[in-house]
Amino acid sequence: MTTHAPLPKIGLLYLDYVLRFFDKSNFKGWPDKIEQVTYHWGDDKARFINEVKKKKIDVLIGNIPATAYEAFRDIARALPNVRFLPSLDSQFSNKSKENVTHFCRKYDLPTPHTEIFYIPEKAQAFLAKATYPKIIKRSYGPSNYGGYFVHKVDSEAQAQQLLSEKKYYPVYVQDFVPMEADIRVMLIGHKPVCAFWRRPPEGEWLTNTSQGGSMDYQGVPDAVLELAIRTSKSANAEYWACDIALGKDGKLRILECATAFAAFPYIRDWIGQYLMWLLGDGRFSKPNIPIYNWEELGKIDTRLLRTMRHIGFSRYTPSQDSGEVFNGLDEQNYPILDTRYLSKEEWPSEVWNLQDNFVLTSSEISTGKQPQSLPASDEAANDNNVHLPVYSEEQVRAILAEVKGIGQKMIDDIMHTFGAHGVVDVLNSDPEQLCVVKNLKDKKLQKIVSHWQQIATVHPCH
C-alpha cells in the first residue's frame, strides 16, 4: 500500500478590484478544502499575513499585479514557510518592462536594444543624438494595455513632445524593429500549450487585436517555441507567457514575458491540473497536453472557446502490425517538467526595485550622476554611442575568483543574485549593492572593487 505525505493546504490569492485568474473549479479533484485570502490594499499587510497564518495555508496560488508586487515581497518574507505559486521571483517580470529588460539581460535572451533613464536630462541628451524611429513605452506594469502605452516616435521633437505629455518615468526607449508579426506562446511546466500569431493590419505596426491586428494558430516555428521554453526555464515559472517578435530581418526578439496573461478557461484548468500534480505527492496524474493542440482548437469559434472547460486528452497508444511501432509523433522534445522550488530570492528588492530605491536629487541632476544605462543583450549599441564592456558569466566568475577571500559559494551567490550583466552594472555604478549577498561585507567589497578597477583599467573593453 502506497502512503503519501499530507497534502499542503492551498489558498487562492485574490486582490480587491483585480480580476481573478483562478477559481476553485480549476483544481477539480483536489480533495481538501481550498481557502481564499483577499488583499485589501492600503495598510493591509499585517492583517493579510495574520489571516494566512490563521488559516494555516501552506501554498498561496495567484498572480500579483504590478502595483502590489513590492508589498508582496514584504509579505513573502514575513511568511517564510508559505510557498507562493508562481514565486515572487517568477513574477519579477510582471512588475515592469524595466524588469523584463533586467531578466532578459541576465539570461542572455534576445530583446530589442533598450535604454532606461532615471535622470530626465540624460534621456533628453540621448534622444537628441538618437537615430529614429524609436519606441517609447510606459515601463510600469507587464502589459502594454492593448498597445495604448506603446508609442512609435519618428523624431526627437515627437519624442520630447510625447514625454512632456505622458510624464513616463523612468524613460524606457527601444529601437524600432520592423516586424512581420509577433507570436504569443503560453507554457505550463515549460511546455508550450498554446501559441498564435498576431499580425498588424496593412500599413500599421502594432499587432494587438484591439488595434485591428489579426491572429491565427497555424505554423508557429519550432525556433519560437524553443525560445519561449528557454525563457520559461530561466524564470523557473510554473506557468508563463512570452510575446516574441519575428523581425523583417528574420531575428526573434522577446517583447514581453510574464506569469500574468489572458487565457481561456480550459488553459487555466490545465494549469490547475499541473499544480495539483506538482503539489500532490503522486496522488494526481500529470496532465497530457499534446503539442500543437492549438492548431485544432484554434479552429473553434472564440465565443465557444471562452466557455469550454476541462478539456482533456488521453495519451496516444499506437497500434502495432508485425511488432513494428512508428514513433514519429514522439513528444519528448517538449515534455511537461517539474519546476524547482527555490527558497532563496533571486531578485531582492534592495537591488532591483529601482523605481523606489533611486531618488533623484538636485546635486545628481547638476553633476549628471546616473545609474548605468541598460542596453539589451542581443543588439549592438550601433547608433546610440554606448560602448559598455561585455563579459560572459565565465569571465565574471574568473575575475571574482581572483579576489582573495571570495570563495566559490559566494561567487555562486553573487551570480545567482545579479547575473553577469548585473555584476558589471553594479560594479560600474553602485558597488554597495553587492552587500545584499550573505557574508559579503565592506572589506570583501573593497577587495572586489579594487580588483575590478584594475581589470577595467587594463582591459577597458572586451
XYZ file of C-alpha atoms in Angstrom:
462
model
C 0.000 0.000 0.000
C 1.392 3.380 -1.060
C 1.489 6.022 1.644
C 1.602 9.707 0.839
C 2.585 12.769 2.805
C -0.339 15.009 3.798
C -1.433 17.381 1.076
C -0.411 21.021 1.557
C -3.202 23.443 2.376
C -3.918 25.596 -0.643
C -5.057 29.197 -0.508
C -6.163 31.171 -3.562
C -4.740 34.695 -3.526
C -7.146 37.454 -4.549
C -6.957 41.243 -4.511
C -9.821 43.722 -4.385
C -10.634 45.255 -7.784
C -8.432 42.735 -9.658
C -9.901 40.115 -11.996
C -9.427 36.589 -10.682
C -7.242 34.260 -12.728
C -8.029 31.084 -10.755
C -11.149 29.654 -9.163
C -11.604 26.550 -7.015
C -13.087 24.813 -10.052
C -9.680 24.986 -11.767
C -8.484 22.447 -9.177
C -11.054 19.759 -9.946
C -10.461 16.683 -7.817
C -8.464 18.326 -5.020
C -9.926 16.521 -2.004
C -9.291 19.104 0.717
C -10.817 22.490 1.351
C -9.236 25.287 -0.683
C -9.051 28.546 1.250
C -9.340 32.064 -0.108
C -7.495 35.147 1.130
C -8.039 38.649 -0.223
C -5.635 41.565 -0.031
C -7.493 44.847 0.513
C -4.667 47.256 -0.434
C -3.571 50.204 1.692
C -2.348 49.312 5.167
C -3.430 45.670 4.891
C -0.179 43.707 5.030
C -0.334 42.786 8.728
C -3.986 41.688 8.572
C -3.344 39.651 5.414
C -0.311 37.905 6.967
C -2.307 37.046 10.089
C -5.165 35.611 8.013
C -2.777 33.355 6.084
C -1.277 32.130 9.360
C -4.691 31.657 10.975
C -5.905 29.528 8.063
C -2.635 27.535 8.179
C -2.089 27.927 4.454
C 0.989 26.210 3.010
C 0.692 27.327 -0.629
C -0.678 30.629 -1.950
C -1.652 30.482 -5.620
C -2.254 33.566 -7.742
C -0.746 36.401 -9.755
C 0.199 39.695 -8.119
C -0.353 42.939 -10.066
C 2.485 45.400 -10.565
C 1.110 47.896 -8.042
C 1.174 45.286 -5.252
C 4.403 43.496 -6.178
C 6.687 45.205 -3.654
C 4.108 44.847 -0.866
C 4.031 41.112 -1.503
C 7.810 40.955 -1.419
C 7.473 42.070 2.207
C 4.568 39.689 2.807
C 6.505 36.728 1.411
C 9.430 37.461 3.725
C 7.013 37.545 6.680
C 5.672 34.123 5.602
C 8.886 32.129 5.027
C 7.086 28.764 5.325
C 4.446 29.617 2.727
C 5.162 28.750 -0.899
C 3.918 31.309 -3.419
C 2.886 29.944 -6.818
C 4.160 31.441 -9.027
C 7.094 32.516 -6.876
C 7.779 36.224 -6.396
C 10.948 35.734 -8.434
C 8.977 34.168 -11.301
C 6.660 37.179 -11.139
C 9.556 39.678 -11.287
C 8.814 40.416 -14.946
C 5.152 41.136 -14.123
C 6.039 44.416 -12.455
C 7.533 46.436 -15.291
C 9.098 46.387 -18.713
C 12.280 47.533 -16.993
C 12.229 44.258 -15.058
C 11.727 42.344 -18.308
C 14.906 44.029 -19.565
C 16.851 43.072 -16.408
C 15.572 39.493 -16.671
C 16.447 39.120 -20.362
C 19.882 40.641 -19.868
C 20.715 38.285 -17.011
C 19.848 35.217 -19.060
C 21.141 36.485 -22.435
C 17.691 36.387 -24.004
C 17.237 38.374 -27.222
C 15.328 41.663 -26.965
C 15.316 44.922 -28.924
C 18.112 47.282 -27.903
C 16.835 49.142 -24.822
C 17.852 52.246 -22.882
C 16.412 53.169 -19.471
C 16.894 56.615 -17.907
C 16.023 57.856 -14.427
C 17.504 61.313 -14.971
C 15.341 63.294 -17.426
C 18.274 65.386 -18.685
C 20.150 62.220 -19.653
C 17.108 60.930 -21.544
C 16.824 64.248 -23.394
C 20.512 64.173 -24.319
C 20.175 60.611 -25.609
C 17.063 61.410 -27.639
C 18.796 64.442 -29.179
C 21.526 62.200 -30.673
C 19.486 59.035 -31.361
C 18.613 57.653 -34.771
C 14.878 57.276 -35.360
C 12.321 55.744 -35.329
C 12.273 54.675 -31.683
C 9.687 53.036 -29.425
C 8.847 54.676 -26.082
C 6.815 52.657 -23.596
C 5.384 53.097 -20.170
C 7.572 50.787 -18.122
C 5.332 50.129 -15.126
C 3.156 47.033 -15.385
C 3.670 43.914 -17.509
C 1.123 44.597 -20.221
C 1.104 47.166 -22.960
C -2.659 47.511 -22.361
C -3.615 46.817 -25.963
C -0.766 48.947 -27.262
C -2.118 52.190 -25.832
C 1.041 52.853 -23.797
C 3.443 51.892 -26.593
C 4.418 54.745 -28.908
C 6.454 54.983 -32.095
C 8.294 58.287 -32.478
C 9.943 59.345 -35.721
C 11.962 62.320 -34.490
C 13.425 63.960 -31.409
C 10.615 66.521 -31.485
C 7.983 63.771 -31.358
C 9.826 62.021 -28.533
C 10.148 65.169 -26.424
C 6.513 66.086 -27.066
C 5.361 62.609 -26.038
C 7.344 62.649 -22.800
C 6.127 66.148 -21.930
C 2.545 64.903 -22.250
C 2.807 61.398 -20.788
C 5.364 62.020 -17.994
C 6.610 58.416 -18.262
C 9.203 57.629 -15.586
C 11.673 56.081 -15.979
C 12.134 56.868 -19.673
C 12.111 53.493 -21.433
C 13.316 53.624 -25.055
C 13.762 50.771 -27.530
C 14.947 50.567 -31.099
C 12.046 50.226 -33.502
C 12.251 46.775 -35.072
C 10.101 46.329 -38.199
C 8.090 43.157 -37.595
C 6.459 40.594 -39.803
C 4.333 39.583 -36.797
C 4.621 38.593 -33.189
C 3.760 35.286 -31.586
C 2.341 34.691 -28.126
C 3.343 31.401 -26.539
C 1.761 30.112 -23.318
C 3.590 27.441 -21.342
C 2.803 25.126 -18.439
C 5.708 23.340 -16.805
C 7.933 24.797 -19.563
C 5.842 23.085 -22.251
C 4.086 25.158 -24.932
C 0.323 24.600 -24.600
C -0.943 27.396 -26.841
C 0.685 29.602 -29.475
C -0.685 32.013 -32.037
C 0.408 34.682 -34.491
C -0.642 38.308 -34.171
C -0.241 40.231 -37.398
C -0.534 44.001 -37.868
C -3.124 45.438 -40.254
C -1.870 46.576 -43.644
C 0.384 49.595 -43.293
C 0.412 49.513 -39.458
C 2.994 48.285 -36.949
C 1.019 47.363 -33.782
C -0.127 43.742 -33.745
C -2.669 43.993 -30.907
C -6.093 42.691 -31.905
C -7.671 45.663 -30.099
C -5.816 47.866 -32.592
C -7.013 45.944 -35.646
C -4.446 43.146 -35.700
C -5.383 39.628 -36.776
C -4.486 36.290 -35.224
C -4.106 32.698 -36.349
C -2.781 29.474 -34.873
C -1.101 27.724 -37.785
C 2.578 27.051 -38.415
C 4.271 28.560 -35.357
C 8.003 27.854 -35.916
C 9.880 25.469 -33.625
C 12.505 28.181 -33.055
C 9.823 30.357 -31.443
C 8.677 27.530 -29.154
C 12.267 26.765 -28.178
C 12.970 30.407 -27.278
C 9.788 30.510 -25.179
C 10.849 27.319 -23.367
C 14.296 28.765 -22.699
C 12.696 31.904 -21.279
C 10.241 29.958 -19.098
C 13.048 27.814 -17.691
C 15.110 30.938 -16.922
C 12.182 32.325 -14.944
C 11.586 28.971 -13.213
C 7.910 29.613 -13.892
C 5.143 27.092 -13.304
C 3.137 28.858 -15.997
C 4.299 31.585 -18.338
C 3.627 33.569 -21.492
C 6.002 35.206 -23.981
C 5.355 37.678 -26.764
C 8.073 37.074 -29.350
C 8.595 39.342 -32.349
C 9.622 37.990 -35.733
C 11.523 40.857 -37.338
C 11.686 41.525 -41.034
C 15.397 40.788 -40.623
C 14.466 37.221 -39.619
C 15.562 37.588 -35.973
C 13.450 36.634 -32.950
C 13.203 39.072 -30.031
C 11.276 38.919 -26.775
C 8.865 41.819 -26.353
C 7.032 40.790 -23.170
C 7.059 37.890 -20.733
C 5.142 37.320 -17.508
C 3.071 34.911 -15.435
C 0.102 37.288 -15.790
C -1.676 36.870 -19.112
C -5.136 36.387 -20.582
C -6.022 32.724 -21.048
C -9.104 30.732 -21.969
C -10.736 28.890 -19.019
C -9.596 25.486 -20.264
C -5.958 26.650 -20.140
C -6.435 27.760 -16.533
C -7.855 24.280 -15.873
C -4.679 22.765 -17.335
C -2.580 24.967 -15.056
C -4.663 23.793 -12.091
C -4.092 20.145 -13.055
C -0.367 20.794 -13.364
C -0.179 22.477 -9.947
C -2.125 19.589 -8.403
C 0.424 17.167 -9.873
C 3.255 19.380 -8.646
C 1.923 19.507 -5.071
C 0.185 16.138 -4.841
C 2.990 13.738 -3.875
C 1.975 11.250 -6.546
C -1.797 11.435 -5.999
C -2.573 13.156 -9.291
C -1.544 12.476 -12.861
C 0.477 14.949 -14.862
C -1.825 16.457 -17.494
C -1.323 15.261 -21.044
C -1.410 18.294 -23.350
C -0.453 17.371 -26.925
C 1.929 19.705 -28.690
C 0.283 21.788 -31.442
C -3.159 21.180 -29.887
C -3.793 24.874 -30.555
C -3.830 24.322 -34.313
C -7.038 22.290 -33.958
C -8.627 24.083 -31.015
C -7.926 27.379 -32.779
C -10.409 26.358 -35.488
C -13.233 26.628 -32.933
C -15.102 29.923 -32.706
C -13.611 32.005 -29.875
C -17.108 32.623 -28.476
C -17.297 28.887 -27.835
C -13.688 28.531 -26.673
C -14.370 31.088 -23.915
C -16.972 28.752 -22.425
C -15.196 25.394 -22.774
C -13.912 23.821 -19.559
C -11.878 20.773 -18.515
C -10.705 19.751 -21.981
C -8.697 16.550 -21.626
C -6.540 14.420 -23.897
C -5.724 10.765 -23.460
C -2.289 9.527 -24.379
C -1.971 8.114 -27.869
C -1.250 4.385 -27.967
C -0.096 3.345 -31.455
C -1.470 0.159 -32.963
C 1.048 -2.465 -33.996
C 1.396 -4.612 -37.067
C 4.108 -7.285 -37.189
C 5.578 -5.919 -33.971
C 6.653 -2.612 -35.515
C 5.808 0.703 -33.835
C 6.012 4.102 -35.503
C 7.457 6.689 -33.095
C 7.479 9.690 -35.416
C 4.956 11.549 -33.263
C 7.004 11.257 -30.089
C 6.740 14.440 -27.984
C 9.824 14.064 -25.836
C 11.288 17.266 -27.242
C 8.513 19.167 -25.436
C 7.775 17.424 -22.121
C 5.948 18.941 -19.161
C 8.595 19.439 -16.477
C 8.741 19.968 -12.747
C 9.842 23.397 -11.548
C 12.450 23.920 -8.876
C 11.313 25.219 -5.509
C 13.884 27.837 -4.511
C 13.689 29.459 -1.108
C 16.470 31.961 -1.817
C 15.484 35.242 -3.502
C 16.891 35.783 -6.975
C 15.635 39.372 -7.415
C 15.811 41.048 -3.956
C 14.071 44.398 -3.883
C 17.030 46.063 -2.183
C 18.817 45.712 -5.517
C 16.146 45.564 -8.186
C 13.354 47.879 -7.017
C 14.966 50.821 -8.777
C 11.724 52.752 -9.111
C 11.608 53.134 -5.322
C 15.301 52.889 -4.472
C 16.560 55.542 -6.867
C 15.868 59.041 -5.530
C 16.733 61.863 -7.909
C 18.391 64.767 -6.085
C 19.293 68.231 -7.328
C 23.002 67.512 -6.883
C 22.758 64.405 -9.047
C 20.979 66.390 -11.743
C 23.678 69.066 -11.701
C 26.579 66.600 -11.715
C 24.962 64.276 -14.237
C 25.318 61.243 -11.963
C 23.092 58.395 -13.114
C 22.633 54.643 -12.893
C 24.181 52.623 -15.699
C 22.015 52.739 -18.821
C 20.809 49.327 -19.858
C 21.407 48.081 -23.398
C 19.725 44.749 -24.049
C 21.570 41.543 -24.668
C 21.404 40.744 -28.376
C 21.511 44.127 -30.055
C 24.691 46.083 -30.781
C 24.775 49.639 -29.463
C 25.167 50.881 -33.086
C 23.943 54.448 -33.362
C 23.483 55.011 -29.650
C 27.173 55.621 -28.831
C 27.094 53.101 -25.970
C 30.365 51.204 -25.563
C 29.939 49.077 -22.460
C 32.316 46.227 -21.674
C 30.753 42.844 -22.325
C 31.746 39.975 -20.036
C 30.495 36.414 -20.149
C 29.460 34.582 -16.990
C 32.691 32.566 -17.154
C 34.768 35.768 -17.327
C 32.955 37.374 -14.388
C 33.366 34.208 -12.316
C 37.071 34.092 -13.172
C 37.526 37.739 -12.165
C 35.775 37.201 -8.817
C 37.783 34.030 -8.166
C 40.980 36.103 -8.353
C 39.897 38.139 -5.299
C 41.368 36.830 -2.054
C 38.682 35.736 0.398
C 35.964 35.259 -2.214
C 35.115 31.560 -2.341
C 33.093 29.525 -4.797
C 29.894 29.645 -2.698
C 29.993 33.442 -2.518
C 30.633 33.618 -6.266
C 27.601 31.375 -6.815
C 25.503 33.644 -4.571
C 26.681 36.778 -6.400
C 25.925 35.284 -9.808
C 22.558 33.950 -8.644
C 21.538 37.410 -7.423
C 22.930 39.613 -10.183
C 23.940 37.605 -13.240
C 26.968 38.534 -15.334
C 25.485 41.738 -16.737
C 24.205 42.770 -13.305
C 27.604 42.315 -11.645
C 29.203 44.566 -14.252
C 26.429 47.144 -13.865
C 26.676 47.427 -10.071
C 30.489 47.462 -10.076
C 30.378 50.359 -12.533
C 27.567 52.305 -10.874
C 26.793 51.288 -7.273
C 29.107 48.567 -5.870
C 27.499 48.662 -2.400
C 24.532 46.761 -3.844
C 26.739 43.655 -3.726
C 26.427 43.722 0.068
C 22.952 42.193 -0.164
C 24.810 38.895 -0.723
C 25.135 36.995 2.539
C 28.530 37.400 4.261
C 29.746 39.950 1.722
C 30.805 42.833 3.977
C 32.761 46.065 3.480
C 36.253 44.522 3.491
C 35.416 41.962 0.848
C 33.554 44.586 -1.158
C 36.606 46.837 -1.141
C 38.777 43.972 -2.407
C 36.321 43.223 -5.205
C 36.054 46.877 -6.221
C 39.821 47.372 -6.130
C 40.401 44.281 -8.281
C 37.617 45.303 -10.673
C 39.149 48.753 -11.137
C 42.457 47.134 -12.045
C 40.744 44.846 -14.552
C 38.752 47.712 -16.079
C 41.909 49.806 -16.416
C 43.940 47.075 -18.092
C 41.055 45.733 -20.226
C 38.599 48.591 -20.672
C 36.535 46.764 -23.267
C 36.077 43.075 -24.031
